[in-house]
mmCIF file of C-alpha atoms in Angstrom:
data_model
loop_
_atom_site.group_PDB
_atom_site.id
_atom_site.type_symbol
_atom_site.label_atom_id
_atom_site.label_comp_id
_atom_site.label_asym_id
_atom_site.label_seq_id
_atom_site.Cartn_x
_atom_site.Cartn_y
_atom_site.Cartn_z
ATOM 1 C CA UNK T 1 0.108 -0.126 0.037
ATOM 2 C CA UNK T 2 1.441 3.154 -0.666
ATOM 3 C CA UNK T 3 1.972 5.946 1.671
ATOM 4 C CA UNK T 4 -0.561 8.292 0.228
ATOM 5 C CA UNK T 5 -3.190 6.238 0.705
ATOM 6 C CA UNK T 6 -2.196 4.839 4.103
ATOM 7 C CA UNK T 7 -2.178 8.707 5.025
ATOM 8 C CA UNK T 8 -5.752 9.266 3.494
ATOM 9 C CA UNK T 9 -7.228 6.391 5.680
ATOM 10 C CA UNK T 10 -5.715 7.511 8.446
ATOM 11 C CA UNK T 11 -7.310 11.348 8.137
ATOM 12 C CA UNK T 12 -10.132 9.674 7.406
ATOM 13 C CA UNK T 13 -10.724 7.534 10.434
ATOM 14 C CA UNK T 14 -9.328 10.514 12.660
ATOM 15 C CA UNK T 15 -11.819 13.016 11.014
ATOM 16 C CA UNK T 16 -14.404 10.106 11.635
ATOM 17 C CA UNK T 17 -13.791 9.408 15.327
ATOM 18 C CA UNK T 18 -13.776 13.142 16.141
ATOM 19 C CA UNK T 19 -16.616 14.314 14.328
ATOM 20 C CA UNK T 20 -18.672 11.090 16.087
ATOM 21 C CA UNK T 21 -17.598 12.095 19.672
ATOM 22 C CA UNK T 22 -18.457 16.116 18.787
ATOM 23 C CA UNK T 23 -22.318 14.971 17.789
ATOM 24 C CA UNK T 24 -23.189 11.402 18.603
ATOM 25 C CA UNK T 25 -24.389 8.803 17.530
ATOM 26 C CA UNK T 26 -27.287 9.424 15.099
ATOM 27 C CA UNK T 27 -28.271 8.163 11.429
ATOM 28 C CA UNK T 28 -28.090 11.727 9.971
ATOM 29 C CA UNK T 29 -24.992 12.449 11.748
ATOM 30 C CA UNK T 30 -23.185 9.281 10.614
ATOM 31 C CA UNK T 31 -24.061 9.597 6.968
ATOM 32 C CA UNK T 32 -23.122 13.615 6.704
ATOM 33 C CA UNK T 33 -19.890 12.602 8.954
ATOM 34 C CA UNK T 34 -19.041 9.758 6.441
ATOM 35 C CA UNK T 35 -19.479 12.007 3.175
ATOM 36 C CA UNK T 36 -17.593 14.709 4.793
ATOM 37 C CA UNK T 37 -14.539 12.618 5.731
ATOM 38 C CA UNK T 38 -14.425 10.979 2.606
ATOM 39 C CA UNK T 39 -14.319 14.423 0.645
ATOM 40 C CA UNK T 40 -11.702 15.596 3.447
ATOM 41 C CA UNK T 41 -9.315 12.959 2.994
ATOM 42 C CA UNK T 42 -9.465 12.419 -0.700
ATOM 43 C CA UNK T 43 -8.646 16.182 -1.101
ATOM 44 C CA UNK T 44 -6.623 16.865 1.751
ATOM 45 C CA UNK T 45 -5.449 13.394 3.252
ATOM 46 C CA UNK T 46 -1.622 12.796 2.151
ATOM 47 C CA UNK T 47 0.088 15.359 4.163
ATOM 48 C CA UNK T 48 -0.445 13.970 7.250
ATOM 49 C CA UNK T 49 2.224 10.784 7.063
ATOM 50 C CA UNK T 50 4.995 11.997 4.760
ATOM 51 C CA UNK T 51 7.764 9.776 5.991
ATOM 52 C CA UNK T 52 7.871 5.719 6.862
ATOM 53 C CA UNK T 53 8.248 4.877 10.415
ATOM 54 C CA UNK T 54 11.419 4.753 11.788
ATOM 55 C CA UNK T 55 10.881 3.280 15.642
ATOM 56 C CA UNK T 56 8.114 0.993 16.891
ATOM 57 C CA UNK T 57 4.573 2.849 16.991
ATOM 58 C CA UNK T 58 4.375 1.475 20.741
ATOM 59 C CA UNK T 59 7.773 3.420 21.626
ATOM 60 C CA UNK T 60 6.745 6.369 20.101
ATOM 61 C CA UNK T 61 3.763 6.710 21.828
ATOM 62 C CA UNK T 62 5.138 5.826 25.249
ATOM 63 C CA UNK T 63 7.353 8.835 25.037
ATOM 64 C CA UNK T 64 4.328 11.050 23.939
ATOM 65 C CA UNK T 65 3.067 9.903 27.319
ATOM 66 C CA UNK T 66 5.758 11.319 29.023
ATOM 67 C CA UNK T 67 6.230 14.203 26.694
ATOM 68 C CA UNK T 68 2.669 15.181 27.857
ATOM 69 C CA UNK T 69 3.265 15.015 31.507
ATOM 70 C CA UNK T 70 6.414 16.446 31.547
ATOM 71 C CA UNK T 71 5.108 19.225 29.989
ATOM 72 C CA UNK T 72 1.991 19.822 31.719
ATOM 73 C CA UNK T 73 4.520 19.735 34.861
ATOM 74 C CA UNK T 74 6.243 22.495 33.227
ATOM 75 C CA UNK T 75 3.219 24.522 32.361
ATOM 76 C CA UNK T 76 2.089 24.257 36.171
ATOM 77 C CA UNK T 77 5.498 25.475 37.386
ATOM 78 C CA UNK T 78 5.448 28.891 34.193
ATOM 79 C CA UNK T 79 1.980 29.685 35.690
ATOM 80 C CA UNK T 80 3.173 29.824 39.531
ATOM 81 C CA UNK T 81 6.248 31.603 38.203
ATOM 82 C CA UNK T 82 4.090 34.209 35.963
ATOM 83 C CA UNK T 83 1.764 34.605 39.309
ATOM 84 C CA UNK T 84 5.083 35.396 41.439
ATOM 85 C CA UNK T 85 6.228 37.900 39.143
ATOM 86 C CA UNK T 86 2.871 39.777 38.590
ATOM 87 C CA UNK T 87 2.014 39.635 42.115
ATOM 88 C CA UNK T 88 5.259 40.819 43.548
ATOM 89 C CA UNK T 89 5.411 44.410 44.202
ATOM 90 C CA UNK T 90 8.454 45.645 42.228
ATOM 91 C CA UNK T 91 8.075 43.197 39.466
ATOM 92 C CA UNK T 92 11.451 41.652 39.319
ATOM 93 C CA UNK T 93 12.218 40.783 35.517
ATOM 94 C CA UNK T 94 15.190 40.995 33.664
ATOM 95 C CA UNK T 95 13.787 40.703 30.083
ATOM 96 C CA UNK T 96 16.260 39.637 26.918
ATOM 97 C CA UNK T 97 15.854 37.907 23.482
ATOM 98 C CA UNK T 98 18.516 35.088 23.585
ATOM 99 C CA UNK T 99 19.746 32.222 21.041
ATOM 100 C CA UNK T 100 19.090 28.539 21.455
ATOM 101 C CA UNK T 101 20.174 25.796 19.063
ATOM 102 C CA UNK T 102 18.002 22.549 18.345
ATOM 103 C CA UNK T 103 19.114 19.264 16.419
ATOM 104 C CA UNK T 104 15.532 18.311 15.520
ATOM 105 C CA UNK T 105 14.869 17.775 11.738
ATOM 106 C CA UNK T 106 11.249 16.960 11.245
ATOM 107 C CA UNK T 107 9.226 20.527 10.846
ATOM 108 C CA UNK T 108 6.485 18.663 13.343
ATOM 109 C CA UNK T 109 8.865 18.158 15.850
ATOM 110 C CA UNK T 110 9.971 21.319 16.045
ATOM 111 C CA UNK T 111 7.027 23.131 15.886
ATOM 112 C CA UNK T 112 5.951 21.397 19.037
ATOM 113 C CA UNK T 113 9.142 22.023 20.725
ATOM 114 C CA UNK T 114 8.673 25.853 20.103
ATOM 115 C CA UNK T 115 5.119 25.737 21.421
ATOM 116 C CA UNK T 116 6.258 24.117 24.431
ATOM 117 C CA UNK T 117 9.152 26.641 25.050
ATOM 118 C CA UNK T 118 6.137 29.130 24.576
ATOM 119 C CA UNK T 119 4.394 27.416 27.203
ATOM 120 C CA UNK T 120 6.991 26.679 29.857
ATOM 121 C CA UNK T 121 8.482 29.526 32.650
ATOM 122 C CA UNK T 122 9.655 32.414 31.567
ATOM 123 C CA UNK T 123 10.565 31.594 27.683
ATOM 124 C CA UNK T 124 8.353 32.713 24.531
ATOM 125 C CA UNK T 125 9.472 31.834 21.010
ATOM 126 C CA UNK T 126 10.248 34.811 18.661
ATOM 127 C CA UNK T 127 11.151 33.246 15.345
ATOM 128 C CA UNK T 128 12.953 30.534 13.839
ATOM 129 C CA UNK T 129 16.212 30.255 11.879
ATOM 130 C CA UNK T 130 15.620 26.774 9.636
ATOM 131 C CA UNK T 131 18.796 27.048 7.897
ATOM 132 C CA UNK T 132 20.920 27.254 11.182
ATOM 133 C CA UNK T 133 18.891 25.548 13.332
ATOM 134 C CA UNK T 134 18.495 28.358 15.664
ATOM 135 C CA UNK T 135 15.772 29.506 17.529
ATOM 136 C CA UNK T 136 14.930 33.096 19.093
ATOM 137 C CA UNK T 137 13.671 32.937 22.763
ATOM 138 C CA UNK T 138 12.400 36.084 24.579
ATOM 139 C CA UNK T 139 13.222 35.251 28.656
ATOM 140 C CA UNK T 140 11.995 37.251 31.109
ATOM 141 C CA UNK T 141 14.799 36.263 33.481
ATOM 142 C CA UNK T 142 17.642 35.884 31.475
ATOM 143 C CA UNK T 143 20.124 33.817 33.562
ATOM 144 C CA UNK T 144 23.011 33.115 30.811
ATOM 145 C CA UNK T 145 23.605 35.489 27.145
ATOM 146 C CA UNK T 146 25.989 32.286 25.563
ATOM 147 C CA UNK T 147 24.151 30.103 22.993
ATOM 148 C CA UNK T 148 25.283 26.935 24.834
ATOM 149 C CA UNK T 149 24.228 27.711 28.116
ATOM 150 C CA UNK T 150 20.932 28.943 26.973
ATOM 151 C CA UNK T 151 20.613 25.984 24.978
ATOM 152 C CA UNK T 152 21.035 23.859 27.819
ATOM 153 C CA UNK T 153 18.985 25.661 30.093
ATOM 154 C CA UNK T 154 15.564 26.316 27.680
ATOM 155 C CA UNK T 155 15.629 23.549 24.853
ATOM 156 C CA UNK T 156 17.231 20.385 26.256
ATOM 157 C CA UNK T 157 14.617 19.241 28.430
ATOM 158 C CA UNK T 158 12.224 19.067 25.990
ATOM 159 C CA UNK T 159 14.148 18.340 23.156
ATOM 160 C CA UNK T 160 15.264 14.458 24.357
ATOM 161 C CA UNK T 161 12.035 13.381 24.692
ATOM 162 C CA UNK T 162 10.921 14.777 21.669
ATOM 163 C CA UNK T 163 13.703 13.515 19.400
ATOM 164 C CA UNK T 164 12.565 9.799 20.812
ATOM 165 C CA UNK T 165 8.539 10.752 19.333
ATOM 166 C CA UNK T 166 9.399 12.286 16.017
ATOM 167 C CA UNK T 167 12.218 10.792 15.059
ATOM 168 C CA UNK I 1 -21.696 15.658 43.977
ATOM 169 C CA UNK I 2 -18.201 14.963 44.475
ATOM 170 C CA UNK I 3 -17.798 15.294 40.613
ATOM 171 C CA UNK I 4 -19.675 18.581 41.343
ATOM 172 C CA UNK I 5 -17.017 20.009 43.518
ATOM 173 C CA UNK I 6 -14.265 18.766 41.676
ATOM 174 C CA UNK I 7 -15.493 20.319 38.472
ATOM 175 C CA UNK I 8 -16.283 23.630 40.141
ATOM 176 C CA UNK I 9 -12.560 23.687 42.019
ATOM 177 C CA UNK I 10 -10.975 23.213 38.094
ATOM 178 C CA UNK I 11 -12.894 25.933 36.800
ATOM 179 C CA UNK I 12 -11.997 28.310 40.098
ATOM 180 C CA UNK I 13 -8.146 27.361 39.465
ATOM 181 C CA UNK I 14 -9.089 28.644 36.295
ATOM 182 C CA UNK I 15 -10.666 31.644 36.762
ATOM 183 C CA UNK I 16 -7.689 32.613 39.120
ATOM 184 C CA UNK I 17 -4.945 32.281 36.707
ATOM 185 C CA UNK I 18 -6.890 33.498 33.926
ATOM 186 C CA UNK I 19 -6.805 36.952 36.887
ATOM 187 C CA UNK I 20 -3.105 36.858 37.023
ATOM 188 C CA UNK I 21 -2.474 36.680 32.845
ATOM 189 C CA UNK I 22 -5.101 39.915 33.000
ATOM 190 C CA UNK I 23 -3.086 41.368 35.912
ATOM 191 C CA UNK I 24 0.091 40.694 33.858
ATOM 192 C CA UNK I 25 -0.926 42.276 30.929
ATOM 193 C CA UNK I 26 -1.518 45.858 32.957
ATOM 194 C CA UNK I 27 1.647 45.183 34.839
ATOM 195 C CA UNK I 28 4.532 44.182 33.090
ATOM 196 C CA UNK I 29 6.377 46.940 30.692
ATOM 197 C CA UNK I 30 6.395 46.066 27.202
ATOM 198 C CA UNK I 31 4.669 43.627 24.444
ATOM 199 C CA UNK I 32 6.668 40.922 24.857
ATOM 200 C CA UNK I 33 6.748 40.429 28.570
ATOM 201 C CA UNK I 34 3.040 41.128 28.581
ATOM 202 C CA UNK I 35 2.939 38.311 25.800
ATOM 203 C CA UNK I 36 4.563 35.991 28.213
ATOM 204 C CA UNK I 37 1.789 36.405 31.013
ATOM 205 C CA UNK I 38 -0.948 36.670 28.351
ATOM 206 C CA UNK I 39 -0.315 32.980 26.735
ATOM 207 C CA UNK I 40 0.798 31.189 29.779
ATOM 208 C CA UNK I 41 -1.242 32.304 32.218
ATOM 209 C CA UNK I 42 -4.679 32.301 29.845
ATOM 210 C CA UNK I 43 -3.876 28.907 28.110
ATOM 211 C CA UNK I 44 -3.818 27.214 31.434
ATOM 212 C CA UNK I 45 -6.136 29.001 32.798
ATOM 213 C CA UNK I 46 -8.775 28.841 29.800
ATOM 214 C CA UNK I 47 -7.969 24.762 29.891
ATOM 215 C CA UNK I 48 -9.269 24.830 33.522
ATOM 216 C CA UNK I 49 -12.226 26.147 32.710
ATOM 217 C CA UNK I 50 -12.867 23.826 30.059
ATOM 218 C CA UNK I 51 -11.279 20.904 32.126
ATOM 219 C CA UNK I 52 -14.166 21.869 34.476
ATOM 220 C CA UNK I 53 -16.675 21.948 32.818
ATOM 221 C CA UNK I 54 -15.795 18.292 30.837
ATOM 222 C CA UNK I 55 -15.956 16.958 34.700
ATOM 223 C CA UNK I 56 -18.956 18.250 34.916
ATOM 224 C CA UNK I 57 -20.629 17.219 31.702
ATOM 225 C CA UNK I 58 -18.870 13.774 31.634
ATOM 226 C CA UNK I 59 -18.119 11.685 28.238
ATOM 227 C CA UNK I 60 -21.100 13.321 26.340
ATOM 228 C CA UNK I 61 -20.802 15.740 23.367
ATOM 229 C CA UNK I 62 -20.702 18.460 25.224
ATOM 230 C CA UNK I 63 -17.490 17.360 27.277
ATOM 231 C CA UNK I 64 -15.867 16.214 23.979
ATOM 232 C CA UNK I 65 -16.447 19.707 22.743
ATOM 233 C CA UNK I 66 -14.878 21.296 25.594
ATOM 234 C CA UNK I 67 -11.744 18.610 25.626
ATOM 235 C CA UNK I 68 -11.368 19.411 21.654
ATOM 236 C CA UNK I 69 -11.511 23.325 22.511
ATOM 237 C CA UNK I 70 -8.589 22.633 24.825
ATOM 238 C CA UNK I 71 -6.584 20.925 22.267
ATOM 239 C CA UNK I 72 -7.059 24.035 19.991
ATOM 240 C CA UNK I 73 -6.322 26.598 22.564
ATOM 241 C CA UNK I 74 -2.871 24.819 23.341
ATOM 242 C CA UNK I 75 -2.056 24.400 19.650
ATOM 243 C CA UNK I 76 -3.212 27.737 18.412
ATOM 244 C CA UNK I 77 -2.416 30.371 21.854
ATOM 245 C CA UNK I 78 1.517 29.838 21.106
ATOM 246 C CA UNK I 79 1.625 30.603 17.251
ATOM 247 C CA UNK I 80 -0.376 33.613 18.127
ATOM 248 C CA UNK I 81 2.087 34.776 20.424
ATOM 249 C CA UNK I 82 5.011 33.618 18.407
ATOM 250 C CA UNK I 83 3.541 35.779 15.386
ATOM 251 C CA UNK I 84 2.502 38.765 17.287
ATOM 252 C CA UNK I 85 6.025 39.208 18.658
ATOM 253 C CA UNK I 86 7.503 38.699 15.726
ATOM 254 C CA UNK I 87 5.461 41.536 14.063
ATOM 255 C CA UNK I 88 5.937 43.560 16.466
ATOM 256 C CA UNK I 89 9.865 43.457 16.532
ATOM 257 C CA UNK I 90 9.820 43.478 12.723
ATOM 258 C CA UNK I 91 7.739 46.742 13.271
ATOM 259 C CA UNK I 92 10.926 47.888 15.379
ATOM 260 C CA UNK I 93 8.584 48.435 18.643
ATOM 261 C CA UNK I 94 11.627 48.899 21.310
ATOM 262 C CA UNK I 95 11.839 46.422 24.306
ATOM 263 C CA UNK I 96 11.523 47.765 27.718
ATOM 264 C CA UNK I 97 14.491 49.748 29.332
ATOM 265 C CA UNK I 98 14.812 46.806 31.783
ATOM 266 C CA UNK I 99 16.293 44.568 28.705
ATOM 267 C CA UNK I 100 19.717 43.219 28.843
ATOM 268 C CA UNK I 101 20.310 41.447 25.705
ATOM 269 C CA UNK I 102 18.881 41.302 22.032
ATOM 270 C CA UNK I 103 20.526 38.730 19.799
ATOM 271 C CA UNK I 104 17.403 38.868 17.330
ATOM 272 C CA UNK I 105 18.261 42.747 16.642
ATOM 273 C CA UNK I 106 22.225 41.727 15.853
ATOM 274 C CA UNK I 107 21.813 39.311 14.026
ATOM 275 C CA UNK I 108 19.405 41.189 11.838
ATOM 276 C CA UNK I 109 21.754 43.887 11.275
ATOM 277 C CA UNK I 110 23.901 41.752 10.289
ATOM 278 C CA UNK I 111 21.780 39.861 7.916
ATOM 279 C CA UNK I 112 20.862 43.797 6.293
ATOM 280 C CA UNK I 113 24.235 44.555 6.209
ATOM 281 C CA UNK I 114 25.823 41.612 4.215
ATOM 282 C CA UNK I 115 22.917 41.460 1.656
#
């Protein structure tokens, strides 16, 4: 089976499941959902899966779950951090834009990494340099300015897990 | 009964963090720092409210809509923050006077000199 057909089938099943979860199991819902899912998957289905998988699917899902909990914990920390800054009478900030490096290659992996950086303590992704694999990060409480230290401080905690999930 | 209490607790936590986010919008000095408060707290707070609604409703179509809403907030809110901060920097909106380093500006100047 070719990769495009496989991708279309996956898109069809996912679209159908999400639609049924949203609406419930009536006859009209099933028929209209089937038609629309078929249309969407034939027109735009080939973009979901673009490469053959290298690692076992279970392995990737386990790391995805691990990543989810790690991310949730970082996110709670981020919110407490912002609450502390906002409630402090002097607003103790030391902002700046720093550069970090990444070793991820896939677009999806870099997107998830940058989104996670935005939602974790004190950091906000400003821009990505795709050729040099560098990410510009606005940091509300700058602790280091060198590219190596910043990479260790900001990106490293997610990158090792994301590499297992995506690559 | 317990379900109702847990759901209400989640909604309360969400509203609290939404409040912190709004307070950050007022108190922090420039657009980048404000985005930090706005994206983090509002994402978490809105997700908390939606999750509370999901717990109150259970596994029906209403609850699933809340869950899918959480997923979409998590996907879109950082992207919006990235777009706003990048546009602000390109429009040369100045950073706050407390700012100690700006690598992005340096690299941009270097690029303009070479081209």
